[in-house]
């Protein structure tokens, strides 16, 4: 099992910044890439950014150039630095990790998705 706990959300004005944190605990050796998703009221959950264990990052087009994802392996923590925030960035932000599928002793085990409970980011105009 992997537990993910987000923090750092809050209320910020347009153009402001926030840094979200996601602390992972449990069987973290079983996961590699980690992700941030967000979900606004009435919308589906959408990928914001992801980062591999080696530090390679990718971003949704809507946040490129404004958000930066990073991770600290020693602290088992993934961060999302959000700058130049816009009202449309208002959402609940979720941390996600996935244990990939594996075959052990000839037996197949499906991948497992882990999610945090989310942290609310509100950008006021």
Coordinates of N, CA and C in Angstrom, one line a residue:
X1 N 0.8 -1.2 0.0 CA 0.0 0.0 0.0 C 0.9 1.2 0.0
X2 N 0.4 2.3 -0.7 CA 1.0 3.6 -0.7 C 0.0 4.6 -0.2
X3 N 0.5 5.5 0.7 CA -0.4 6.6 1.1 C 0.2 7.9 0.6
X4 N -0.7 8.8 0.1 CA -0.3 10.1 -0.5 C -1.0 11.2 0.3
X5 N -0.3 12.1 0.7 CA -0.9 13.2 1.5 C -0.5 14.6 0.9
X6 N -1.5 15.3 0.4 CA -1.2 16.6 -0.3 C -1.3 17.7 0.8
X7 N -0.7 18.8 0.5 CA -0.8 20.0 1.3 C -0.4 21.2 0.5
X8 N -0.7 22.4 1.0 CA -0.2 23.6 0.3 C -1.2 24.4 -0.4
X9 N -2.5 23.8 -0.5 CA -3.5 24.6 -1.2 C -4.0 25.8 -0.4
X10 N -4.8 26.6 -1.0 CA -5.3 27.8 -0.3 C -5.9 28.8 -1.3
X11 N -6.1 30.0 -0.8 CA -6.7 31.1 -1.6 C -5.6 32.0 -2.0
X12 N -5.5 32.3 -3.3 CA -4.5 33.2 -3.8 C -5.1 34.1 -4.8
X13 N -4.5 35.3 -5.0 CA -5.0 36.2 -6.0 C -4.4 35.9 -7.4
X14 N -5.1 36.4 -8.4 CA -4.6 36.2 -9.8 C -3.2 36.7 -9.9
X15 N -2.4 35.9 -10.5 CA -0.9 36.3 -10.7 C -0.1 35.8 -9.5
X16 N -0.7 35.3 -8.5 CA 0.1 34.8 -7.4 C 0.7 33.4 -7.6
X17 N 1.3 32.9 -6.5 CA 2.0 31.6 -6.5 C 1.6 30.7 -5.4
X18 N 1.7 29.5 -5.5 CA 1.5 28.5 -4.5 C 2.4 27.3 -4.8
X19 N 2.8 26.6 -3.7 CA 3.6 25.4 -3.9 C 2.9 24.3 -3.2
X20 N 2.5 23.3 -3.9 CA 1.8 22.1 -3.4 C 2.9 21.0 -3.1
X21 N 2.6 20.3 -2.0 CA 3.5 19.1 -1.7 C 2.7 17.9 -1.6
X22 N 3.3 16.8 -1.9 CA 2.7 15.4 -1.8 C 3.7 14.5 -1.2
X23 N 3.4 14.1 0.1 CA 4.3 13.1 0.8 C 3.8 11.7 0.6
X24 N 4.7 10.9 0.1 CA 4.3 9.5 -0.1 C 4.9 8.6 1.1
X25 N 4.1 7.6 1.5 CA 4.6 6.7 2.5 C 4.1 5.3 2.2
X26 N 4.7 4.3 2.9 CA 4.3 2.9 2.6 C 5.2 2.3 1.7
X27 N 4.7 1.5 0.8 CA 5.5 0.7 -0.2 C 5.9 1.5 -1.4
X28 N 6.7 2.6 -1.1 CA 7.0 3.5 -2.2 C 8.0 3.0 -3.1
X29 N 8.7 1.9 -2.8 CA 9.7 1.4 -3.7 C 8.9 0.8 -4.9
X30 N 7.6 0.6 -4.8 CA 6.9 -0.1 -5.9 C 6.4 0.9 -6.9
X31 N 6.6 2.2 -6.7 CA 6.2 3.2 -7.7 C 7.4 3.9 -8.3
X32 N 7.2 4.5 -9.4 CA 8.2 5.3 -10.1 C 7.8 6.7 -10.4
X33 N 7.0 6.8 -11.5 CA 6.5 8.1 -11.8 C 5.4 8.6 -10.9
X34 N 5.3 9.9 -10.7 CA 4.2 10.5 -9.8 C 3.6 11.6 -10.6
X35 N 2.4 11.9 -10.3 CA 1.6 12.9 -11.1 C 0.8 13.8 -10.2
X36 N 0.5 15.0 -10.7 CA -0.5 15.9 -10.2 C -1.7 16.0 -11.2
X37 N -2.9 15.8 -10.6 CA -4.1 16.0 -11.4 C -4.9 17.1 -10.7
X38 N -5.9 17.6 -11.4 CA -6.8 18.6 -10.8 C -8.2 18.3 -11.4
X39 N -9.1 18.8 -10.5 CA -10.6 18.6 -10.9 C -11.3 19.8 -10.4
X40 N -11.9 20.5 -11.4 CA -12.7 21.7 -11.1 C -14.1 21.2 -11.0
X41 N -15.0 22.0 -10.3 CA -16.4 21.6 -10.2 C -17.1 21.4 -11.5
X42 N -17.7 20.3 -11.7 CA -18.4 19.9 -12.9 C -17.5 19.4 -14.0
X43 N -16.2 19.4 -13.8 CA -15.2 18.9 -14.8 C -14.7 17.5 -14.4
X44 N -14.1 16.8 -15.4 CA -13.4 15.6 -15.1 C -12.0 15.9 -14.5
X45 N -11.5 14.9 -13.9 CA -10.1 15.0 -13.3 C -9.2 15.0 -14.5
X46 N -8.2 15.9 -14.5 CA -7.3 16.1 -15.7 C -5.9 16.1 -15.2
X47 N -5.0 15.5 -16.0 CA -3.6 15.5 -15.7 C -3.0 16.9 -15.8
X48 N -2.2 17.3 -14.8 CA -1.5 18.6 -14.8 C -0.1 18.4 -15.1
X49 N 0.6 17.5 -14.4 CA 2.0 17.3 -14.6 C 2.4 15.9 -14.1
X50 N 3.5 15.4 -14.7 CA 4.1 14.1 -14.2 C 5.6 14.2 -14.1
X51 N 6.2 13.3 -13.3 CA 7.6 13.3 -13.2 C 8.1 11.9 -13.0
X52 N 9.1 11.4 -13.7 CA 9.6 10.1 -13.5 C 10.6 10.1 -12.4
X53 N 11.0 8.8 -12.0 CA 12.0 8.7 -10.9 C 13.3 9.4 -11.3
X54 N 13.6 9.5 -12.6 CA 14.8 10.1 -13.0 C 14.7 11.6 -13.1
X55 N 13.5 12.2 -12.9 CA 13.4 13.6 -12.9 C 12.8 14.2 -14.2
X56 N 12.5 13.3 -15.2 CA 11.9 13.8 -16.5 C 10.5 14.3 -16.2
X57 N 10.1 15.5 -16.7 CA 8.8 16.0 -16.4 C 8.0 16.3 -17.6
X58 N 6.7 16.2 -17.5 CA 5.8 16.6 -18.6 C 4.7 17.3 -18.1
X59 N 4.1 18.2 -18.9 CA 3.0 19.1 -18.4 C 1.9 19.2 -19.4
X60 N 0.7 19.4 -18.9 CA -0.4 19.8 -19.7 C -0.2 21.1 -20.4
X61 N -0.7 21.3 -21.6 CA -0.4 22.5 -22.3 C -0.9 23.8 -21.5
X62 N -2.0 23.6 -20.8 CA -2.6 24.8 -20.1 C -1.6 25.3 -19.0
X63 N -0.7 24.5 -18.5 CA 0.2 25.0 -17.4 C 1.6 25.1 -17.8
X64 N 2.0 24.8 -19.0 CA 3.4 24.9 -19.4 C 3.9 26.3 -19.3
X65 N 5.1 26.4 -18.7 CA 5.7 27.7 -18.5 C 5.3 28.4 -17.2
X66 N 4.2 27.8 -16.6 CA 3.8 28.5 -15.3 C 4.0 27.5 -14.1
X67 N 3.8 26.2 -14.3 CA 3.9 25.2 -13.3 C 5.2 24.4 -13.4
X68 N 5.8 24.0 -12.3 CA 7.0 23.2 -12.3 C 6.8 22.1 -11.3
X69 N 7.0 20.8 -11.8 CA 6.9 19.7 -10.9 C 8.3 19.2 -10.6
X70 N 8.5 18.8 -9.3 CA 9.8 18.3 -8.9 C 9.6 17.3 -7.8
X71 N 10.7 16.6 -7.5 CA 10.6 15.6 -6.4 C 11.9 15.5 -5.6
X72 N 11.7 15.2 -4.4 CA 12.8 15.0 -3.4 C 12.7 13.6 -3.0
X73 N 13.6 12.7 -3.5 CA 13.6 11.3 -3.1 C 13.9 11.1 -1.6
X74 N 14.7 11.9 -1.1 CA 15.1 11.7 0.3 C 13.9 12.0 1.2
X75 N 13.0 12.8 0.8 CA 11.8 13.2 1.6 C 10.6 12.5 1.1
X76 N 10.7 11.7 0.0 CA 9.5 11.0 -0.6 C 8.4 12.0 -0.9
X77 N 8.8 13.1 -1.4 CA 7.9 14.2 -1.7 C 8.0 14.7 -3.1
X78 N 6.8 15.0 -3.7 CA 6.7 15.6 -5.0 C 6.1 17.0 -4.8
X79 N 6.6 17.9 -5.5 CA 6.1 19.3 -5.4 C 5.5 19.8 -6.7
X80 N 4.6 20.7 -6.6 CA 4.1 21.4 -7.8 C 4.2 22.9 -7.5
X81 N 5.1 23.6 -8.1 CA 5.2 25.0 -8.0 C 4.3 25.7 -9.0
X82 N 3.4 26.5 -8.6 CA 2.4 27.1 -9.5 C 2.6 28.6 -9.4
X83 N 3.0 29.2 -10.6 CA 3.2 30.6 -10.7 C 2.2 31.2 -11.7
X84 N 2.0 32.5 -11.6 CA 1.1 33.2 -12.5 C -0.3 32.6 -12.6
X85 N -0.8 32.3 -11.4 CA -2.1 31.6 -11.3 C -3.2 32.4 -11.9
X86 N -4.1 31.7 -12.5 CA -5.3 32.2 -13.1 C -6.6 31.7 -12.5
X87 N -7.7 32.4 -12.6 CA -8.9 31.9 -12.0 C -9.3 30.4 -12.5
X88 N -8.9 30.1 -13.8 CA -9.2 28.8 -14.3 C -8.3 27.7 -13.7
X89 N -7.4 28.1 -12.9 CA -6.6 27.1 -12.2 C -7.2 26.6 -10.9
X90 N -8.4 27.3 -10.6 CA -9.1 26.9 -9.4 C -9.6 25.4 -9.5
X91 N -9.2 24.6 -8.5 CA -9.6 23.2 -8.6 C -9.1 22.5 -7.3
X92 N -9.5 21.3 -7.2 CA -8.9 20.4 -6.2 C -7.8 19.7 -6.9
X93 N -6.6 19.8 -6.3 CA -5.4 19.1 -6.9 C -5.1 17.8 -6.1
X94 N -4.9 16.8 -6.9 CA -4.7 15.5 -6.4 C -3.3 14.9 -6.8
X95 N -2.7 14.3 -5.9 CA -1.4 13.6 -6.1 C -1.8 12.1 -6.5
X96 N -1.1 11.6 -7.5 CA -1.3 10.2 -8.0 C 0.0 9.5 -8.2
X97 N -0.1 8.2 -7.9 CA 1.1 7.3 -8.2 C 0.5 6.0 -8.6
X98 N 1.2 5.3 -9.4 CA 0.7 4.0 -9.9 C 1.8 2.9 -9.8
X99 N 1.4 1.8 -9.1 CA 2.3 0.7 -9.1 C 2.0 -0.1 -10.4
X100 N 3.1 -0.3 -11.2 CA 2.8 -0.9 -12.5 C 2.5 -2.4 -12.3
X101 N 1.9 -3.0 -13.3 CA 1.6 -4.5 -13.3 C 2.9 -5.2 -13.2
X102 N 2.8 -6.4 -12.6 CA 4.0 -7.2 -12.5 C 3.6 -8.7 -12.6
X103 N 4.7 -9.5 -12.9 CA 4.5 -11.0 -12.9 C 5.5 -11.5 -11.8
X104 N 4.9 -12.2 -10.8 CA 5.7 -12.7 -9.7 C 5.4 -14.2 -9.7
X105 N 6.5 -15.0 -9.8 CA 6.4 -16.5 -9.7 C 5.3 -17.0 -10.7
X106 N 5.3 -16.3 -11.9 CA 4.4 -16.7 -13.0 C 3.0 -16.2 -12.8
X107 N 2.7 -15.5 -11.8 CA 1.4 -15.0 -11.5 C 1.3 -13.5 -11.9
X108 N 0.3 -13.1 -12.6 CA 0.2 -11.7 -13.0 C -0.6 -10.9 -12.0
X109 N 0.0 -9.7 -11.7 CA -0.7 -8.8 -10.7 C -1.0 -7.5 -11.5
X110 N -2.2 -7.1 -11.5 CA -2.6 -5.8 -12.2 C -1.9 -4.6 -11.5
X111 N -1.8 -3.5 -12.2 CA -1.3 -2.3 -11.6 C -2.3 -1.7 -10.6
X112 N -1.8 -0.9 -9.7 CA -2.7 -0.3 -8.7 C -2.5 1.2 -8.7
X113 N -3.6 2.0 -8.7 CA -3.6 3.4 -8.7 C -3.8 3.9 -7.3
X114 N -2.9 4.8 -6.9 CA -3.0 5.4 -5.5 C -3.3 6.9 -5.7
X115 N -4.2 7.4 -4.9 CA -4.6 8.8 -4.9 C -4.6 9.4 -3.5
X116 N -4.2 10.7 -3.5 CA -4.4 11.4 -2.2 C -5.8 12.0 -2.1
X117 N -6.1 12.6 -1.1 CA -7.5 13.2 -0.9 C -7.7 14.5 -1.5
X118 N -6.6 15.1 -1.9 CA -6.6 16.4 -2.6 C -6.5 17.6 -1.7
X119 N -6.1 18.7 -2.4 CA -5.9 20.0 -1.7 C -6.5 21.0 -2.6
X120 N -7.3 21.9 -2.0 CA -8.1 22.9 -2.8 C -7.3 24.2 -3.1
X121 N -7.2 24.5 -4.3 CA -6.6 25.8 -4.8 C -7.7 26.7 -5.3
X122 N -7.8 27.9 -4.8 CA -8.8 28.9 -5.2 C -8.0 30.1 -5.6
X123 N -8.2 30.5 -6.9 CA -7.6 31.7 -7.4 C -8.7 32.8 -7.6
X124 N -8.6 33.9 -6.9 CA -9.6 34.9 -6.9 C -9.1 36.0 -7.9
X125 N -10.1 36.6 -8.6 CA -9.8 37.7 -9.5 C -10.1 39.0 -8.9

